PDB file of C-alpha atoms in Angstrom:
ATOM      1  CA  UNK A   8     -14.772 -23.385 -17.625  1.00  0.00           C
ATOM      2  CA  UNK A   9     -13.950 -20.892 -14.853  1.00  0.00           C
ATOM      3  CA  UNK A  10     -12.176 -17.652 -15.460  1.00  0.00           C
ATOM      4  CA  UNK A  11      -8.751 -17.106 -13.560  1.00  0.00           C
ATOM      5  CA  UNK A  12      -8.919 -13.619 -12.097  1.00  0.00           C
ATOM      6  CA  UNK A  13      -6.566 -12.330  -9.621  1.00  0.00           C
ATOM      7  CA  UNK A  14      -8.413 -12.474  -6.094  1.00  0.00           C
ATOM      8  CA  UNK A  15      -9.227  -8.811  -4.892  1.00  0.00           C
ATOM      9  CA  UNK A  16      -7.274  -8.017  -1.770  1.00  0.00           C
ATOM     10  CA  UNK A  17      -9.385  -7.909   1.466  1.00  0.00           C
ATOM     11  CA  UNK A  18      -9.515  -4.874   3.734  1.00  0.00           C
ATOM     12  CA  UNK A  19      -6.555  -6.148   5.895  1.00  0.00           C
ATOM     13  CA  UNK A  20      -4.633  -6.593   2.696  1.00  0.00           C
ATOM     14  CA  UNK A  21      -5.508  -3.136   1.556  1.00  0.00           C
ATOM     15  CA  UNK A  22      -4.544  -1.602   4.865  1.00  0.00           C
ATOM     16  CA  UNK A  23      -1.232  -3.331   4.685  1.00  0.00           C
ATOM     17  CA  UNK A  24      -0.570  -1.979   1.131  1.00  0.00           C
ATOM     18  CA  UNK A  25      -1.462   1.391   2.396  1.00  0.00           C
ATOM     19  CA  UNK A  26       1.128   1.162   5.237  1.00  0.00           C
ATOM     20  CA  UNK A  27       3.715  -0.143   2.713  1.00  0.00           C
ATOM     21  CA  UNK A  28       3.160   2.794   0.618  1.00  0.00           C
ATOM     22  CA  UNK A  29       3.419   5.261   3.490  1.00  0.00           C
ATOM     23  CA  UNK A  30       6.480   3.606   4.610  1.00  0.00           C
ATOM     24  CA  UNK A  31       7.998   3.914   1.066  1.00  0.00           C
ATOM     25  CA  UNK A  32       6.974   7.444   0.841  1.00  0.00           C
ATOM     26  CA  UNK A  33       8.861   8.272   4.179  1.00  0.00           C
ATOM     27  CA  UNK A  34      12.158   6.886   2.532  1.00  0.00           C
ATOM     28  CA  UNK A  35      14.320  10.042   1.864  1.00  0.00           C
ATOM     29  CA  UNK A  36      15.817   8.387  -1.138  1.00  0.00           C
ATOM     30  CA  UNK A  37      12.330   8.264  -2.950  1.00  0.00           C
ATOM     31  CA  UNK A  38      12.203  10.714  -5.845  1.00  0.00           C
ATOM     32  CA  UNK A  39       9.523  13.080  -6.298  1.00  0.00           C
ATOM     33  CA  UNK A  40       8.069  11.180  -9.547  1.00  0.00           C
ATOM     34  CA  UNK A  41       8.182   7.896  -7.240  1.00  0.00           C
ATOM     35  CA  UNK A  42       6.369   9.828  -4.518  1.00  0.00           C
ATOM     36  CA  UNK A  43       3.725  10.924  -7.016  1.00  0.00           C
ATOM     37  CA  UNK A  44       3.159   7.441  -8.276  1.00  0.00           C
ATOM     38  CA  UNK A  45       3.025   6.023  -4.691  1.00  0.00           C
ATOM     39  CA  UNK A  46       0.570   8.718  -3.791  1.00  0.00           C
ATOM     40  CA  UNK A  47      -1.514   7.649  -6.566  1.00  0.00           C
ATOM     41  CA  UNK A  48      -1.329   4.033  -5.631  1.00  0.00           C
ATOM     42  CA  UNK A  49      -2.168   4.934  -2.061  1.00  0.00           C
ATOM     43  CA  UNK A  50      -5.276   6.958  -3.096  1.00  0.00           C
ATOM     44  CA  UNK A  51      -6.521   3.947  -5.302  1.00  0.00           C
ATOM     45  CA  UNK A  52      -6.031   1.624  -2.226  1.00  0.00           C
ATOM     46  CA  UNK A  53      -7.964   3.898  -0.049  1.00  0.00           C
ATOM     47  CA  UNK A  54     -10.854   4.489  -2.527  1.00  0.00           C
ATOM     48  CA  UNK A  55     -10.957   0.600  -2.920  1.00  0.00           C
ATOM     49  CA  UNK A  56     -11.001   0.212   0.913  1.00  0.00           C
ATOM     50  CA  UNK A  57     -13.726   2.700   1.180  1.00  0.00           C
ATOM     51  CA  UNK A  58     -15.849   0.839  -1.506  1.00  0.00           C
ATOM     52  CA  UNK A  59     -15.355  -2.389   0.689  1.00  0.00           C
ATOM     53  CA  UNK A  60     -16.525  -0.687   3.797  1.00  0.00           C
ATOM     54  CA  UNK A  61     -19.622   0.758   2.149  1.00  0.00           C
ATOM     55  CA  UNK A  62     -20.296  -2.740   0.920  1.00  0.00           C
ATOM     56  CA  UNK A  63     -19.837  -4.427   4.296  1.00  0.00           C
ATOM     57  CA  UNK A  64     -21.912  -1.560   5.820  1.00  0.00           C
ATOM     58  CA  UNK A  65     -24.781  -2.229   3.578  1.00  0.00           C
ATOM     59  CA  UNK A  66     -24.610  -5.962   4.341  1.00  0.00           C
ATOM     60  CA  UNK A  67     -24.707  -5.106   8.089  1.00  0.00           C
ATOM     61  CA  UNK A  68     -28.330  -4.598   8.473  1.00  0.00           C
ATOM     62  CA  UNK A  69     -30.843  -6.402  10.650  1.00  0.00           C
ATOM     63  CA  UNK A  70     -34.490  -7.236   9.935  1.00  0.00           C
ATOM     64  CA  UNK A  71     -36.483  -6.246  13.078  1.00  0.00           C
ATOM     65  CA  UNK A  72     -39.769  -7.910  14.188  1.00  0.00           C
ATOM     66  CA  UNK A  73     -41.830  -5.883  11.747  1.00  0.00           C
ATOM     67  CA  UNK A  74     -39.828  -7.171   8.814  1.00  0.00           C
ATOM     68  CA  UNK A  75     -38.004  -3.741   8.460  1.00  0.00           C
ATOM     69  CA  UNK A  76     -34.382  -3.271   7.702  1.00  0.00           C
ATOM     70  CA  UNK A  77     -32.453  -1.521  10.565  1.00  0.00           C
ATOM     71  CA  UNK A  78     -28.856  -0.464  10.905  1.00  0.00           C
ATOM     72  CA  UNK A  79     -26.750  -2.997  12.788  1.00  0.00           C
TER      73      UNK A  79
END
């Protein structure tokens, strides 16, 4: 039967997660170790968002009247 996988967050969700991470990092009560862990999580979310944006960019191509792909 079908596998139960966690749904990958969309771009909006990733941007919201990055915003939450930034908010947490601005908290003066966050320790240096916590800041490094948050930084790592933020970088991972940014990399995933960049991969999603690259995939979307590739999909946004239009075939012109000569049958050639053009940037949208």
